[in-house]
Tab-separated table of C-alpha atoms in Angstrom:
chain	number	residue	atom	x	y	z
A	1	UNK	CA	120.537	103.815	104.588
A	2	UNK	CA	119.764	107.464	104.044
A	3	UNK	CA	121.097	110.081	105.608
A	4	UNK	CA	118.748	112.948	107.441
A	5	UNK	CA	119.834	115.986	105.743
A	6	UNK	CA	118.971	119.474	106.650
A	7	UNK	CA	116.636	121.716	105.357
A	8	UNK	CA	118.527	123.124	102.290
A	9	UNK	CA	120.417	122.352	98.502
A	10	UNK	CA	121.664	118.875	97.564
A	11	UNK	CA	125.517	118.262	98.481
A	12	UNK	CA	127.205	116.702	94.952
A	13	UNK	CA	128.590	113.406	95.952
A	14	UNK	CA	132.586	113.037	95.068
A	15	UNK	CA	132.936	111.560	92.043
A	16	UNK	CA	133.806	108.395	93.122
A	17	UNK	CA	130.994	107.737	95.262
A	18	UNK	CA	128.831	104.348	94.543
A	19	UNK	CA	125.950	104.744	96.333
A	20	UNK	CA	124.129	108.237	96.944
A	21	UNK	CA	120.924	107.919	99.397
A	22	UNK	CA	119.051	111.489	100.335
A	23	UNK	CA	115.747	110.519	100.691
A	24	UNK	CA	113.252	111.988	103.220
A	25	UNK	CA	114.457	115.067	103.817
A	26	UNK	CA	113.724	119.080	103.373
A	27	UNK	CA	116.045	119.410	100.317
A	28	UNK	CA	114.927	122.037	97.716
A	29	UNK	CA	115.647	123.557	94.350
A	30	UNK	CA	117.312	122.321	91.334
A	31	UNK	CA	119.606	118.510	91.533
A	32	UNK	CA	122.568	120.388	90.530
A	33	UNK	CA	124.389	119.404	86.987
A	34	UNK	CA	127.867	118.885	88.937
A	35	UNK	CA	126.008	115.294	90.117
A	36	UNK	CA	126.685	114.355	86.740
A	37	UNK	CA	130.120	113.702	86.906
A	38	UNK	CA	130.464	111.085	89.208
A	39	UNK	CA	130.571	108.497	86.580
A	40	UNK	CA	131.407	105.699	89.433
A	41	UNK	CA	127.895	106.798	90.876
A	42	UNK	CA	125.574	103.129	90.640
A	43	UNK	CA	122.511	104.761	92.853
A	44	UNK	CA	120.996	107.954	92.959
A	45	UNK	CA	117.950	108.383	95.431
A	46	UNK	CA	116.311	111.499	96.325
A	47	UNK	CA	113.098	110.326	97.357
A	48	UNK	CA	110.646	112.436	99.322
A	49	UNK	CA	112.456	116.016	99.214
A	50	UNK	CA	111.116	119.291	98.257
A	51	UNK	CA	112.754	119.692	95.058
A	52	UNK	CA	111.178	121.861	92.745
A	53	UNK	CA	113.231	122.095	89.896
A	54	UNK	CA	113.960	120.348	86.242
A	55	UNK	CA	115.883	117.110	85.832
A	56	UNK	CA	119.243	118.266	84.289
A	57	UNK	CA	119.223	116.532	80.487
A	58	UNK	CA	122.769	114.374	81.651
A	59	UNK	CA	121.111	112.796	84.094
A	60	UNK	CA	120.728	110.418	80.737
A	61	UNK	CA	123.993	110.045	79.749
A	62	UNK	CA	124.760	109.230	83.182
A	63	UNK	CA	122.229	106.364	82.845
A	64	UNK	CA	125.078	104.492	81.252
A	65	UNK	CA	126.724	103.951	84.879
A	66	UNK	CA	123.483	104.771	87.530
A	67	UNK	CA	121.566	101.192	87.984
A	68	UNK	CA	118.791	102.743	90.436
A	69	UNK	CA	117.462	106.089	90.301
A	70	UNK	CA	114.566	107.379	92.049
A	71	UNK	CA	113.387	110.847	91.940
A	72	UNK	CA	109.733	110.507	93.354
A	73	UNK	CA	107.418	112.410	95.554
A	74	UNK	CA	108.962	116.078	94.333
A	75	UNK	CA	108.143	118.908	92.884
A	76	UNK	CA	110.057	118.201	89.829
A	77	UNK	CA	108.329	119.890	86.812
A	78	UNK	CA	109.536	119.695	82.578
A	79	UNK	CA	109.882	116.548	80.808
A	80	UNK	CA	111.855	113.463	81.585
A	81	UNK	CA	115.593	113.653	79.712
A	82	UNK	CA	115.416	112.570	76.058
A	83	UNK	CA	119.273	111.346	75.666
A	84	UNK	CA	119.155	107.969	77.871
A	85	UNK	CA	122.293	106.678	76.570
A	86	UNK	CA	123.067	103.853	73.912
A	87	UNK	CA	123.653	101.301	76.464
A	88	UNK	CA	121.791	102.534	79.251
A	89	UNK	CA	122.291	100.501	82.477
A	90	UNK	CA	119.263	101.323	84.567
A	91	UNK	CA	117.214	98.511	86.039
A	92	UNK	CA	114.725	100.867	87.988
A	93	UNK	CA	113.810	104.303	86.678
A	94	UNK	CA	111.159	106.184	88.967
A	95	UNK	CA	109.850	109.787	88.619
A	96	UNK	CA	106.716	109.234	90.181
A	97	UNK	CA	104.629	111.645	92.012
A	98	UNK	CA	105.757	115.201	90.460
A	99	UNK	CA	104.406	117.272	87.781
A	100	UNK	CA	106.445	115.800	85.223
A	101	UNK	CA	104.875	116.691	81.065
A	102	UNK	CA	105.744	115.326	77.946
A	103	UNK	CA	106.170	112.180	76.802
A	104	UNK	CA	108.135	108.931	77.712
A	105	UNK	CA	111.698	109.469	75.568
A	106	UNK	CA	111.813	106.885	73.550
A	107	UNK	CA	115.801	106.470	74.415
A	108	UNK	CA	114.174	104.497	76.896
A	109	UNK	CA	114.348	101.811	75.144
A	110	UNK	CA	118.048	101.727	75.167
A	111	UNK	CA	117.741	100.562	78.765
A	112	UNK	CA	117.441	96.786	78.015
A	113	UNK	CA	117.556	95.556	81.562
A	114	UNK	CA	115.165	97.821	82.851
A	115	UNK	CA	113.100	95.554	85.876
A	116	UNK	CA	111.196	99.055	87.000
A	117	UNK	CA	109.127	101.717	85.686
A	118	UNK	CA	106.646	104.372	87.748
A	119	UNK	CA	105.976	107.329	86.379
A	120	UNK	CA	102.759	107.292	87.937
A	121	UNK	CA	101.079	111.097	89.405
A	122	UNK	CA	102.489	113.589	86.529
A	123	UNK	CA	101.303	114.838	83.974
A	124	UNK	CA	102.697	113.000	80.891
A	125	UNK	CA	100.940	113.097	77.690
A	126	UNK	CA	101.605	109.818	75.479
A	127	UNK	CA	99.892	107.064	73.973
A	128	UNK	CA	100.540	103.671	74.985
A	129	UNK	CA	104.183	102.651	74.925
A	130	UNK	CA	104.263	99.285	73.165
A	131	UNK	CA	108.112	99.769	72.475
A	132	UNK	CA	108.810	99.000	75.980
A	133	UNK	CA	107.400	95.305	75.024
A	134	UNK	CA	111.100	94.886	74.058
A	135	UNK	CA	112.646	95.291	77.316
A	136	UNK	CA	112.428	91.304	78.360
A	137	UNK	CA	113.474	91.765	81.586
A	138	UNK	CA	110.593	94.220	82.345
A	139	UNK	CA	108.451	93.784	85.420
A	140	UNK	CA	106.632	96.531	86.919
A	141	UNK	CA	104.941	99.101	84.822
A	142	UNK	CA	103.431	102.115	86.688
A	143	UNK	CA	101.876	104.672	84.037
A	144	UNK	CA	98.569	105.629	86.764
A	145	UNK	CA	97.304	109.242	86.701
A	146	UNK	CA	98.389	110.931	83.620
A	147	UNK	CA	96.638	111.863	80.614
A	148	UNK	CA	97.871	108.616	78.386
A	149	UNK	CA	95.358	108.220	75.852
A	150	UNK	CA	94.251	106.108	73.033
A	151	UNK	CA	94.476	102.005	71.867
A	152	UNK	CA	96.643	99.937	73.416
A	153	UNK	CA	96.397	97.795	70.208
A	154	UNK	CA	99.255	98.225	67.880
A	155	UNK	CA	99.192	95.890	64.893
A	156	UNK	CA	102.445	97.815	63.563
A	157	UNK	CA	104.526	97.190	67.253
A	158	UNK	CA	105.249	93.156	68.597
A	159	UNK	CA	104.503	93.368	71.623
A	160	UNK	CA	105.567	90.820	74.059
A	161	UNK	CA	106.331	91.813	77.873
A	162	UNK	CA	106.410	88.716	78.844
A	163	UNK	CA	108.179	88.986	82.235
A	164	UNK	CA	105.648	91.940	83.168
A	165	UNK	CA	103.930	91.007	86.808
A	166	UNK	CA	102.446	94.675	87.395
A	167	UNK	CA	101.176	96.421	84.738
A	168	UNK	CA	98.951	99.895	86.219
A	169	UNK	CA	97.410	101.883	83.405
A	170	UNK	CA	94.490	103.253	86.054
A	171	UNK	CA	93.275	106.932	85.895
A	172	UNK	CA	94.030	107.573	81.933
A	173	UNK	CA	92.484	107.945	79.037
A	174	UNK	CA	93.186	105.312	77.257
A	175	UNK	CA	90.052	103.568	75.134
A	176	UNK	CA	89.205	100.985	73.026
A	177	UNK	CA	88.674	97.240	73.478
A	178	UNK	CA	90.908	95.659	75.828
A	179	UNK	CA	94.184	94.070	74.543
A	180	UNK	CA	93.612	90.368	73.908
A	181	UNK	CA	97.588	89.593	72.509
A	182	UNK	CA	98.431	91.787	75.497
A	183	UNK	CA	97.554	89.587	78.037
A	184	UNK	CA	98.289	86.363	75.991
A	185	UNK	CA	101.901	87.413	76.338
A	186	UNK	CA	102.500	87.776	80.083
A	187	UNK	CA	103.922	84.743	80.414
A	188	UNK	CA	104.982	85.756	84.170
A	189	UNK	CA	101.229	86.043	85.179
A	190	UNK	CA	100.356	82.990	83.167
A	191	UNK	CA	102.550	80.541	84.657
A	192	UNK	CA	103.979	82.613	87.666
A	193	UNK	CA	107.530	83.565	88.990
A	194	UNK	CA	110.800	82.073	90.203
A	195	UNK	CA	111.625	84.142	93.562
A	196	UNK	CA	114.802	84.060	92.752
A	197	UNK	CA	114.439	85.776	89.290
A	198	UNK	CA	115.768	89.227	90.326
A	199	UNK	CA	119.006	87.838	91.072
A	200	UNK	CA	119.700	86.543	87.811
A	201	UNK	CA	119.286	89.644	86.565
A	202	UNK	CA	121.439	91.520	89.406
A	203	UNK	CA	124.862	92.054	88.866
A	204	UNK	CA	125.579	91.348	92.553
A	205	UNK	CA	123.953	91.252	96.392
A	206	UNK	CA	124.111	95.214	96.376
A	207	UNK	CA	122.340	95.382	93.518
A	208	UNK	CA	119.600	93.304	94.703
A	209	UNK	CA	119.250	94.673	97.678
A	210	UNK	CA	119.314	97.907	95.986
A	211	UNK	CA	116.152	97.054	94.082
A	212	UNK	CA	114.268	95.831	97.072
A	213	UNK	CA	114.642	99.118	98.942
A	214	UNK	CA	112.588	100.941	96.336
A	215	UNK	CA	110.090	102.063	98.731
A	216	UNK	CA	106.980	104.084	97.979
A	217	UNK	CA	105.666	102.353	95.425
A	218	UNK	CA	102.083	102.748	95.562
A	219	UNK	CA	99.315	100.645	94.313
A	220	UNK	CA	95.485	99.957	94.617
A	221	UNK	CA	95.145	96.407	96.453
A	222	UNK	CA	91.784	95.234	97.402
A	223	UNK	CA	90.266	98.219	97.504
A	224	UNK	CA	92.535	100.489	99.413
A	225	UNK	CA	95.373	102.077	98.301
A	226	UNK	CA	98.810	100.401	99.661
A	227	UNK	CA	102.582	101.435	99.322
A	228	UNK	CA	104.770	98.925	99.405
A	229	UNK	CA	108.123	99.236	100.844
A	230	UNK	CA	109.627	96.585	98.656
A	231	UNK	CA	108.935	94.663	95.703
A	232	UNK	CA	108.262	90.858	95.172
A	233	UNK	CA	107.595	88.904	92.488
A	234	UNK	CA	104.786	87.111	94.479
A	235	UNK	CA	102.254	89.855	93.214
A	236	UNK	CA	101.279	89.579	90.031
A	237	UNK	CA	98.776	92.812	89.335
A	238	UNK	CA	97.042	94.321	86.596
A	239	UNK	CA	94.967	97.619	87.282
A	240	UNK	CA	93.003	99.167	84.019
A	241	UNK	CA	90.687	101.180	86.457
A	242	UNK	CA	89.471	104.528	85.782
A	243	UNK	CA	89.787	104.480	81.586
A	244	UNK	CA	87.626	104.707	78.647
A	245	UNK	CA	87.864	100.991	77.945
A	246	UNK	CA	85.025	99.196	75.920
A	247	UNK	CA	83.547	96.126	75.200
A	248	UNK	CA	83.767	92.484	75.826
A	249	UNK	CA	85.963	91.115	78.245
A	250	UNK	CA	88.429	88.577	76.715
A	251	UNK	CA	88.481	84.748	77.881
A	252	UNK	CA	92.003	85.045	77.566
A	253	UNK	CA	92.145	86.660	81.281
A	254	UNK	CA	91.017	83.465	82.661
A	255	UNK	CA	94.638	81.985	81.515
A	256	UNK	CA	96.777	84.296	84.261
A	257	UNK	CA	96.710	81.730	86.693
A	258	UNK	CA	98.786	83.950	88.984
A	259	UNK	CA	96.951	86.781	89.387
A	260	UNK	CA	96.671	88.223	92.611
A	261	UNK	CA	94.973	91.532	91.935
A	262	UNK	CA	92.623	92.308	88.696
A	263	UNK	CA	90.541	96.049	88.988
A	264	UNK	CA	88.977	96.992	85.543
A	265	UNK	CA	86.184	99.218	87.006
A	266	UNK	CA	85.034	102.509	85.852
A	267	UNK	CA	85.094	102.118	82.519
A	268	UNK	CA	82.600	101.205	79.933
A	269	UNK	CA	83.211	97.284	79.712
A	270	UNK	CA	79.980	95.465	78.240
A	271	UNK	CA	78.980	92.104	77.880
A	272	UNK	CA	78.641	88.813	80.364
A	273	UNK	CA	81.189	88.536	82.996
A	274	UNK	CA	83.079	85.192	81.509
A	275	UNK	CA	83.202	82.274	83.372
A	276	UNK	CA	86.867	81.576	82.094
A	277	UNK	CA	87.787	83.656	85.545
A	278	UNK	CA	86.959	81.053	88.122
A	279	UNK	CA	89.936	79.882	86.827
A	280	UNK	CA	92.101	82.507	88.269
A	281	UNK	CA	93.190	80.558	90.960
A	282	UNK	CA	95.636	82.871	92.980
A	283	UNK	CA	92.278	85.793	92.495
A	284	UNK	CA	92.490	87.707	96.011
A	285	UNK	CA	90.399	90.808	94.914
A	286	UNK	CA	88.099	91.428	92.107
A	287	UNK	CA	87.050	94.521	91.077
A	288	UNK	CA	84.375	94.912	87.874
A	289	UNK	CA	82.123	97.767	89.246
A	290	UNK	CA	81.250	100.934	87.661
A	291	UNK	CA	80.528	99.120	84.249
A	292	UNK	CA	77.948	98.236	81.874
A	293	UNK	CA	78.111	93.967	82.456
A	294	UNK	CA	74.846	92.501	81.647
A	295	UNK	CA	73.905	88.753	82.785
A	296	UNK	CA	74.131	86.446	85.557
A	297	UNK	CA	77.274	86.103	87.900
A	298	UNK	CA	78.829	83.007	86.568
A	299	UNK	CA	78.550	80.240	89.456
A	300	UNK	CA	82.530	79.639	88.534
A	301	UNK	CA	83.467	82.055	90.697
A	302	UNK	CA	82.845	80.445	93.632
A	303	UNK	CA	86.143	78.386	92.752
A	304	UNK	CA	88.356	81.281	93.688
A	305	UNK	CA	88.996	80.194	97.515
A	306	UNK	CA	91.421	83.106	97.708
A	307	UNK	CA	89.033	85.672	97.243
A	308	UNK	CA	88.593	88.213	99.909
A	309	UNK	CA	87.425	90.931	97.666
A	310	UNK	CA	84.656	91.228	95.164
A	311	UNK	CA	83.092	94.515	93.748
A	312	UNK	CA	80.535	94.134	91.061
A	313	UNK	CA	78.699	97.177	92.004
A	314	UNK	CA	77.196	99.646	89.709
A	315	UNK	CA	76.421	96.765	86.609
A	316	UNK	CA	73.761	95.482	85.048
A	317	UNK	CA	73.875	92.331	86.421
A	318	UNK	CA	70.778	89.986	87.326
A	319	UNK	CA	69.823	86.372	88.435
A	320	UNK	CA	70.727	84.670	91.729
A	321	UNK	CA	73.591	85.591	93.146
A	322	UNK	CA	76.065	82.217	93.533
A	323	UNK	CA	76.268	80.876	97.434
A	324	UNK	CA	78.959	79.034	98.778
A	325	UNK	CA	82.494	79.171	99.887
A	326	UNK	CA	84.107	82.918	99.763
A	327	UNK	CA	80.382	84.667	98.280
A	328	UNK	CA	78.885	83.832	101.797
A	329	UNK	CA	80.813	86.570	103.430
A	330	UNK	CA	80.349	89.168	100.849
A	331	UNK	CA	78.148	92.164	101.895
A	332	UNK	CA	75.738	94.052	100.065
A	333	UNK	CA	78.194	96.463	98.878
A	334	UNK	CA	79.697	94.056	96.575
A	335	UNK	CA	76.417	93.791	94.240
A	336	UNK	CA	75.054	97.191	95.154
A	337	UNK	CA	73.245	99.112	92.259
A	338	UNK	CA	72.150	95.646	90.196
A	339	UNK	CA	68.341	96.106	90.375
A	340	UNK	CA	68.126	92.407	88.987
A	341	UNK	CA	70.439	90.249	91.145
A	342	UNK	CA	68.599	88.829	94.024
A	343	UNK	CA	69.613	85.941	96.645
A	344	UNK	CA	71.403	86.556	99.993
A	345	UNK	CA	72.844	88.830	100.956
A	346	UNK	CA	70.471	90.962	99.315
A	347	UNK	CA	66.937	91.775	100.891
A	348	UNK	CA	65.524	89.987	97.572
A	349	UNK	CA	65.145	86.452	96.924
A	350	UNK	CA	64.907	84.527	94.328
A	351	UNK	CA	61.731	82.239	93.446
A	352	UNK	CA	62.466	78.326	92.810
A	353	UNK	CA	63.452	78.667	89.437
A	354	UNK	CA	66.360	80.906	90.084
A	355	UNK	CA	65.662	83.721	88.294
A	356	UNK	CA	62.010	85.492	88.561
A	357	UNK	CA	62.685	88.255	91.483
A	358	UNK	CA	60.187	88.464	94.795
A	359	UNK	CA	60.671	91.084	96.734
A	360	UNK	CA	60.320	90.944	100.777
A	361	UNK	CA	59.473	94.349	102.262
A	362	UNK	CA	59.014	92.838	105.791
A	363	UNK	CA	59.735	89.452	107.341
A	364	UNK	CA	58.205	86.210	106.202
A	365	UNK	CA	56.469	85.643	109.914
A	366	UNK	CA	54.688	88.932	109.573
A	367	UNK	CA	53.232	87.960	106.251
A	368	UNK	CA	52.306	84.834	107.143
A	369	UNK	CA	50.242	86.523	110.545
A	370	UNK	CA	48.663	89.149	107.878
A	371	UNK	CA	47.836	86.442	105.212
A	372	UNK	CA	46.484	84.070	107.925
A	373	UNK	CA	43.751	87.364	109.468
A	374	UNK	CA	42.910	87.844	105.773
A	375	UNK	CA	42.076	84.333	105.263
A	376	UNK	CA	40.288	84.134	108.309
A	377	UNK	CA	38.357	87.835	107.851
A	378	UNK	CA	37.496	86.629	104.051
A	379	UNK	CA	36.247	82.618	105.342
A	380	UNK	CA	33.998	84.629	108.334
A	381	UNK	CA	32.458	87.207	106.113
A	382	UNK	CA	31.377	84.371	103.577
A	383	UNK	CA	30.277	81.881	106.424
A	384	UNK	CA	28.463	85.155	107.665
A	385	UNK	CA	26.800	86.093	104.360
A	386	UNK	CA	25.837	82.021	103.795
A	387	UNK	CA	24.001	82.273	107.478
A	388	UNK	CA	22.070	85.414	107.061
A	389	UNK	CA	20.783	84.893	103.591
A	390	UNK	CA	19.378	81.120	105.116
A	391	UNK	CA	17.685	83.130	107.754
A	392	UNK	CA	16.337	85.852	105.632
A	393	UNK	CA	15.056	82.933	102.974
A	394	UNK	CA	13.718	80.738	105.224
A	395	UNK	CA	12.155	82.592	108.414
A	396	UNK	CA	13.728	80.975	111.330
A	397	UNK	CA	14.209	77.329	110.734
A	398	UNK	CA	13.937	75.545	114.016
A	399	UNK	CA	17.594	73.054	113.402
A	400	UNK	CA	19.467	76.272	113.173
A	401	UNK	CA	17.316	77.701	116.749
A	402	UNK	CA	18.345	74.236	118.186
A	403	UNK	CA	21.925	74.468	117.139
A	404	UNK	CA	22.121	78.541	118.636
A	405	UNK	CA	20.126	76.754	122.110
A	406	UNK	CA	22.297	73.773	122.775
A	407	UNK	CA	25.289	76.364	122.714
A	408	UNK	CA	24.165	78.876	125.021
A	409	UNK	CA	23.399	75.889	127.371
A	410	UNK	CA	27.037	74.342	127.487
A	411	UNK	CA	28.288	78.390	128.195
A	412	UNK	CA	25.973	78.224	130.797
A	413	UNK	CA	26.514	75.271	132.490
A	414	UNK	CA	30.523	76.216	132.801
C-alpha cells in the first residue's frame, strides 16, 4: 500500500528497493534523477502528487528493470523519454492526466509485453500509432484528450492488436473513415477473454496484483464518466467519441461479440445504422448521437437484452421507432432531435403503415369530443337549412304544423 507522505520532495528509494508506492500525497517538484539507480526497483508509483516537473530521460533506461510505472494526475510538463530501452520490461506505462507534449517515442515499441497504455489528458501531438499493433500482449489503449490527428488507416503498417479489449481514441482529431481491418483484428473483442489471461503474462502473484492496483483509470461508461480502481478483462470497450470521423459505419462491428461499451458520437458518421449490431450480444450502452445517420432504427436491436443505454440523439433518423424488450424503457432523450422518428415514447405516432408521421398536439379523447361537436354543429346547420328552405318554398305545409303540435303536446302533458 502507499505510504501518506508529507507535503514536500520525493525521498529516493535505496537502491535495492522492489516496490516504491507514493501515491496520494502533497509531493512537489522534479522526480529526482538519483531514482534512477535503483536498478532492483520493479514498481514506481507516484500517482496523484503535485509534481510539476519533467520526467528525467533515464527513467527509460530504467524501463529495462521497472514492470509498473505510473506517473498520472501531475503536473508533469515536456515530452515522454525517447530512450525506452532495447528490452524494455514494462507491462503498464501511464502518464495520464498532465500536460505532457510531443509525441509517443517510438522506443516504445521495445516494450513487447506492454498490457497498459494511458496517456490520456496531455497534450501530445501524434498521428495514430499503428506500430504499437506489434505489442501482442497489448490490452488497454488510452490516447483520450490530446490533439492526435489524422487516418487511422495505414496500408504501409500491419496492424494487428489482437489482444486489445479497450481501445479510447475520444476527444482527438483524428478523421477519416473508420478502420474496417482495425476492428477485424481484435480478436479479444471478437471472441472474448480468458480471466485468467493476465497471469500468463505475469511473471508472478506480485506482479499481478501489481497490475490490478492501477487505479484511476478513467473511462466514459454509459454515459457517465467512471474510474475504475482495477482492471478486468470482462470489459471489452471501444470509445471513438468526440473526432472528425466520416462515413459509413462498417458491418464488421457487428462481429465483436464481446463488446460491452461502443460510443462513436460526435463525429460526422453518415449512412444507415447497420443491422449487423443486434448482434452485439454483450451491448450494455450504445452511443451514436451527435451524427449525421439517416434511415430507420433497424428492428435488430431489440436483440441486445443487455442494453441499458441507448443514445441516438441529434441524427437524422426517421420511421417507427422498434418496441419491445430493452426500447420500452428508453426515454425521449435517447431519440431526441430526429424530427422523423415517431412511435412511443415520442409524443408522435406512427400511422398503420409504419412510416407516414401524425402528429398529436392534445389527447385522442379531446379530439374525439371536438370532432364529435363539429359533426354534430355541421349535421344541425344542414338539417336546419333543409327545414327552412321547405318552409320558405312551400308556405306552411300542414304535416310539418302537425309534427311541431303533437310535440308540444307530449312536453305538455309531462
Amino acid at each position: 500500500m502507499s505510504k501518506l507522505l508529507p507535503k514536500g520532495r520525493i525521498p529516493t528509494p535505496p537502491p535495492s528497493l522492489l516496490w516504491y508506492f507514493v501515491s496520494r500525497n502533497k509531493l512537489v517538484g522534479d522526480i529526482p534523477s538519483s531514482i534512477c539507480n535503483s536498478s532492483s526497483l520493479k514498481v514506481l508509483t507516484l500517482w496523484k502528487n503535485s509534481f510539476n516537473g519533467t520526467i528525467p530521460e533515464c527513467i527509460g533506461n530504467l524501463s529495462s528493470s521497472l514492470s509498473h510505472l505510473d506517473l498520472g494526475n501531475n503536473n508533469f510538463h515536456g515530452k515522454i523519454p525517447e530512450s525506452f530501452a532495447k528490452y524494455c520490461t514494462l507491462q503498464s506505462f501511464r502518464i495520464s492526466n498532465n500536460q505532457i507534449g510531443g509525441s509517443l517515442p517510438r522506443s516504445l515499441g521495445n516494450c513487447k509485453d506492454l498490457i497498459l497504455l494511458d496517456v490520456g489528458n496531455n497534450n501530445l501531438n501524434d498521428t495514430f500509432p499503428n506500430w504499437l499493433g506489434n505489442l501482442d500482449h497489448l490490452q488497454v489503449l488510452v490516447l483520450r484528450s490530446n490533439k492526435f490527428f489524422g487516418q487511422m488507416d495505414n496500408s504501409d503498417v500491419t496492424v494487428s492488436f489482437t489482444r486489445l479489449h479497450v481501445i479510447d481514441l475520444s476527444r482527438n482529431n483524428f478523421s477519416g473513415y473508420l478502420p474496417t481491418n482495425f476492428f477485424k483484428n481484435l480478436h479479444s473483442i471478437r471472441k472474448g477473454h480468458e480471466n485468467k489471461f493476465e497471469l500468463e503474462y505475469m511473471e508472478d502473484v506480485s506482479d499481478y496484483i501489481a497490475f490490478n492496483y492501477v487505479y484511476g483509470l478513467s473511462l466514459t461508461v454509459k454515459g457517465s464518466e467512471i474510474e475504475f480502481q482495477s482492471l478486468s478483462t470482462m470489459w471489452m470497450v471501444i470509445d471513438f467519441s468526440d473526432n472528425q470521423f466520416f462515413g459509413a459505419l462498417p458491418k464488421t462491428l457487428g462481429e465483436l461479440h464481446s463488446l460491452i461499451v461502443l460510443n462513436l458520437s460526435h463525429n460526422c458518421l453518415t449512412g444507415p445504422i447497420p443491422s449487423s449490431l443486434g448482434d452485439l450480444s454483450q451491448l450494455e450502452s450504445l452511443d451514436l448521437s451527435s451524427n449525421k445517420f439517416q434511415g430507420r432504427i433497424p428492428t435488430d436491436l431489440t436483440n441486445l437484452g443487455f442494453l441499458e443505454v441507448l443514445n441516438l440523439s441529434q441524427n437524422n433518423l426517421k420511421g417507427p421507432i422498434p418496441q419491445g424488450k430493452q426500447f420500452d424503457g428508453f426515454t425521449n432523450d435517447s431519440y431526441k432531435e430526429n424530427l422523423g422518428l415517431c412511435g412511443f415514447p415520442l409524443s408522435k405516432r406512427c400511422d398503420t403503415d409504419g412510416g407516414t408521421l401524425v402528429k398529436f398536439d392534445r389527447d385522442d379523447d379531446e379530439l374525439n369530443w371536438k370532432f364529435s361537436i363539429l359533426m354534430g354543429y355541421g349535421c344541425g346547420l344542414v338539417l336546419g337549412l333543409s327545414m327552412g328552405y321547405i318552409v320558405f318554398t312551400t308556405g306552411k305545409p300542414l304535416w310539418l304544423i302537425r309534427i311541431v303540435e303533437l310535440v308540444q303536446q307530449r312536453f305538455t302533458k309531462r
